[in-house]
GROMACS .gro file of C-alpha atoms in nm:
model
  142
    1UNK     CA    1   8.673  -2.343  -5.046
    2UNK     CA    2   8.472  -2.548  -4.749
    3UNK     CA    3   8.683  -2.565  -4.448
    4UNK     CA    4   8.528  -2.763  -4.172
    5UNK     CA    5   8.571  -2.738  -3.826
    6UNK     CA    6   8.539  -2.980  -3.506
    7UNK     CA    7   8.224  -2.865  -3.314
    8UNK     CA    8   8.405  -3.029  -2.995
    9UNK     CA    9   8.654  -2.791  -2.997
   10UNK     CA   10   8.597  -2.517  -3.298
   11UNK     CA   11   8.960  -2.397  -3.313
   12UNK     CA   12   9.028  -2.727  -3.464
   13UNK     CA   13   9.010  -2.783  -3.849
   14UNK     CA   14   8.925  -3.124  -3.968
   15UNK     CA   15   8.867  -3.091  -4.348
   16UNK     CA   16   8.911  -2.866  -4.608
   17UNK     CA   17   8.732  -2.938  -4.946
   18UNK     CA   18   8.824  -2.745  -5.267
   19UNK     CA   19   8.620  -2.738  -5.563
   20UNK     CA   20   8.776  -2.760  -6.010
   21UNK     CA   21   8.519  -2.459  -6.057
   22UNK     CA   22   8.738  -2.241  -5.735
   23UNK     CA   23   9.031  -2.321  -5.954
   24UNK     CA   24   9.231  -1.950  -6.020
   25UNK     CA   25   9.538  -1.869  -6.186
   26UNK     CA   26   9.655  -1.717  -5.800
   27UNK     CA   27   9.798  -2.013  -5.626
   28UNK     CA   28   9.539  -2.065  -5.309
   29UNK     CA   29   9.713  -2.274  -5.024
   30UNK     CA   30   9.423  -2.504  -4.956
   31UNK     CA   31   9.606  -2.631  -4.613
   32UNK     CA   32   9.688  -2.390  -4.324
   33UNK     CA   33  10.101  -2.363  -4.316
   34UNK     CA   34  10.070  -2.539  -4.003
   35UNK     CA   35   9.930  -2.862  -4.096
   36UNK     CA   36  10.170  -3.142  -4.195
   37UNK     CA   37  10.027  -3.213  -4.534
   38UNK     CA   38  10.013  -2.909  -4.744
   39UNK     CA   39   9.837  -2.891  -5.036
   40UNK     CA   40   9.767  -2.590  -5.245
   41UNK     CA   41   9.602  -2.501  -5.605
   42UNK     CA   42   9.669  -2.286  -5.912
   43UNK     CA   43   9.566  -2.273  -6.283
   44UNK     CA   44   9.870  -2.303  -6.514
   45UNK     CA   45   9.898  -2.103  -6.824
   46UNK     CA   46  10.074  -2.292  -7.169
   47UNK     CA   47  10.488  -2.195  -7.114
   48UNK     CA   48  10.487  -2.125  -6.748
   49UNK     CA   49  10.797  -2.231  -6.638
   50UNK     CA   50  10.936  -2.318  -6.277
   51UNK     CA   51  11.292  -2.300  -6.193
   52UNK     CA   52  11.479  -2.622  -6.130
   53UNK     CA   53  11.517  -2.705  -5.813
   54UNK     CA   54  11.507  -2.944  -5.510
   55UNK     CA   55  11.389  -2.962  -5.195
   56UNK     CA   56  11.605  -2.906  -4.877
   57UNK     CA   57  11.635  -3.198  -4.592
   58UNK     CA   58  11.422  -3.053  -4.297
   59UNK     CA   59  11.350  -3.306  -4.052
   60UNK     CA   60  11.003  -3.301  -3.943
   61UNK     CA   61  10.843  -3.504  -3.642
   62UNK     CA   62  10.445  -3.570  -3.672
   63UNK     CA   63  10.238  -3.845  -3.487
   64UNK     CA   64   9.942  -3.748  -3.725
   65UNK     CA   65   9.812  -3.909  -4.055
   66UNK     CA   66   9.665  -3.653  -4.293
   67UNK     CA   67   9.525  -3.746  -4.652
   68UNK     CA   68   9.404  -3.572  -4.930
   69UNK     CA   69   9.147  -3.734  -5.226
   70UNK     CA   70   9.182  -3.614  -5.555
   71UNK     CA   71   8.886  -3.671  -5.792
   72UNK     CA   72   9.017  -3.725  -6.146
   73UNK     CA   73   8.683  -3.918  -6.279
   74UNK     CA   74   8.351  -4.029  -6.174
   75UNK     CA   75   8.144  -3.921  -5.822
   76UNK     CA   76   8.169  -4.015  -5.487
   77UNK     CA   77   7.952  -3.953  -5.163
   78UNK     CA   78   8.145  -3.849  -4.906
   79UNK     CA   79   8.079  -3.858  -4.488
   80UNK     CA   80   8.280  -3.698  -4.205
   81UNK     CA   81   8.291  -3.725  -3.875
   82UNK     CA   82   8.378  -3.515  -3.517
   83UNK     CA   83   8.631  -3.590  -3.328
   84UNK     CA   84   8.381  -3.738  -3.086
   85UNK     CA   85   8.269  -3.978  -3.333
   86UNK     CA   86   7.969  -3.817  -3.452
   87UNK     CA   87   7.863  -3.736  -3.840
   88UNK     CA   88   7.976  -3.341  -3.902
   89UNK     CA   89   7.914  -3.315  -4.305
   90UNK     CA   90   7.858  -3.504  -4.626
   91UNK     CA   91   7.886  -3.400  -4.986
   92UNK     CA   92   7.974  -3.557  -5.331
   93UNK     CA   93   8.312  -3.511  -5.495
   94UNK     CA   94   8.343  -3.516  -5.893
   95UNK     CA   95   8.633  -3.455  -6.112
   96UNK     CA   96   8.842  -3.213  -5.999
   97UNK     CA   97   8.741  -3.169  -5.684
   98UNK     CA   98   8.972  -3.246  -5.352
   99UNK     CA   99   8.922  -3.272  -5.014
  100UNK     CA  100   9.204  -3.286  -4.738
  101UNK     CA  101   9.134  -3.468  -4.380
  102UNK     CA  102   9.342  -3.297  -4.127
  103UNK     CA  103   9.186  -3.502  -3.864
  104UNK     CA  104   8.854  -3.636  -3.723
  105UNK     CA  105   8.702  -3.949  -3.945
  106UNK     CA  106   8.579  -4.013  -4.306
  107UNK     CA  107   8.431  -4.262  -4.564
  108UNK     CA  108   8.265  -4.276  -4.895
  109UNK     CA  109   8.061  -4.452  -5.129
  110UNK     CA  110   8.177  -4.457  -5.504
  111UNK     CA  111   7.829  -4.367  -5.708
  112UNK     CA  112   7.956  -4.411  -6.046
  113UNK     CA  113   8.159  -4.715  -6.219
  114UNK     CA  114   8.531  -4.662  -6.292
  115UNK     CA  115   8.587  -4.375  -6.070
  116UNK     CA  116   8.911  -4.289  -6.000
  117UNK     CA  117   9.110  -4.061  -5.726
  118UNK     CA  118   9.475  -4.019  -5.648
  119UNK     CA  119   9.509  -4.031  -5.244
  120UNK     CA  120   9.810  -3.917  -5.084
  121UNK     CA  121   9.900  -3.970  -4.703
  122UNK     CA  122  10.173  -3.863  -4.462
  123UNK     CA  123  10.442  -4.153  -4.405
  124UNK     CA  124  10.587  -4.387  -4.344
  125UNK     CA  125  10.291  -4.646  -4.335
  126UNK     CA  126  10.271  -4.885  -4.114
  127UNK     CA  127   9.962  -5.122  -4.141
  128UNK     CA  128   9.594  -5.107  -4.127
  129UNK     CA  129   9.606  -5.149  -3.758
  130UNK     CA  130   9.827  -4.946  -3.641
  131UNK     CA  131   9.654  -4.597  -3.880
  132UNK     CA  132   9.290  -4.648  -3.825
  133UNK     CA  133   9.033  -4.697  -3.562
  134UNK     CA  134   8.676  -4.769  -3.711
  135UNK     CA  135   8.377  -4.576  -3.613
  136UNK     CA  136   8.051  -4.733  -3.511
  137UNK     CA  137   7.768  -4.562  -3.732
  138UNK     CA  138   7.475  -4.408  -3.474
  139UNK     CA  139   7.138  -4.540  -3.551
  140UNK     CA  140   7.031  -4.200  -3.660
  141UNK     CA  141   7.298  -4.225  -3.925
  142UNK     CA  142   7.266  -4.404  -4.248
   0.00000   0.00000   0.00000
């Protein structure tokens, strides 16, 4: 597992990136327990079983979108940035793979036709405007 940090402040973490190959059969919480999106991995043998269940109502208060990309097909290039704005990392994501933005910013470019990712996002959602703030690529960037 990659976990970036903010080189503003370095106690922050902005991304964590997990890759199919890290996959074990020991679940590996990929998010720290105190981030609001939690995500976490493990590699299922045939007749594992879980218990049925559901989940308790816990109220929670956050005033923080998280997402996670999960990379069922194809490749994509993937850029990060600070949270001053300036490119931190880049890599490519294929099948398998995940990464989960805790904060800071992000983008990609899909290199390969028909790929596809599942994206999931803290709620509620309330518009393009009010979630995002675009970031003005440097001229030293691409």
């Amino acid at each position: 597992m990659v976990k970036i940090y903010s080189k503003v402040d370095p106690s922050i973490l902005l991304i964590s990136i997990f890759r199919k190959s890290d996959i074990s059969s020991e679940r590996t919480d990929i998010s720290p327990d105190n981030e609001y999106l939690q995500v976490a991995t493990k590699k299922l043998p045939i007749g594992k079983t879980f218990a049925p269940h559901r989940h308790n109502y816990l109220e929670r208060t956050t005033t923080i979108t998280q997402e996670a990309w999960v990379f069922m097909s194809g490749k994509v290039k993937a850029e990060f940035w600070d949270l001053d704005d300036v490119k931190i990392y880049e890599t490519d994501f294929g099948a398998g793979d995940i990464a989960v933005v805790y904060r800071g910013g992000h983008s990609f470019e899909v290199l390969e036709d028909d790929t596809i990712l599942y994206e999931f996002k803290t709620g509620p959602y309330f518009g393009q405007s009010a979630d995002k703030t675009f970031i003005t690529r440097r001229k030293n960037e691409n």
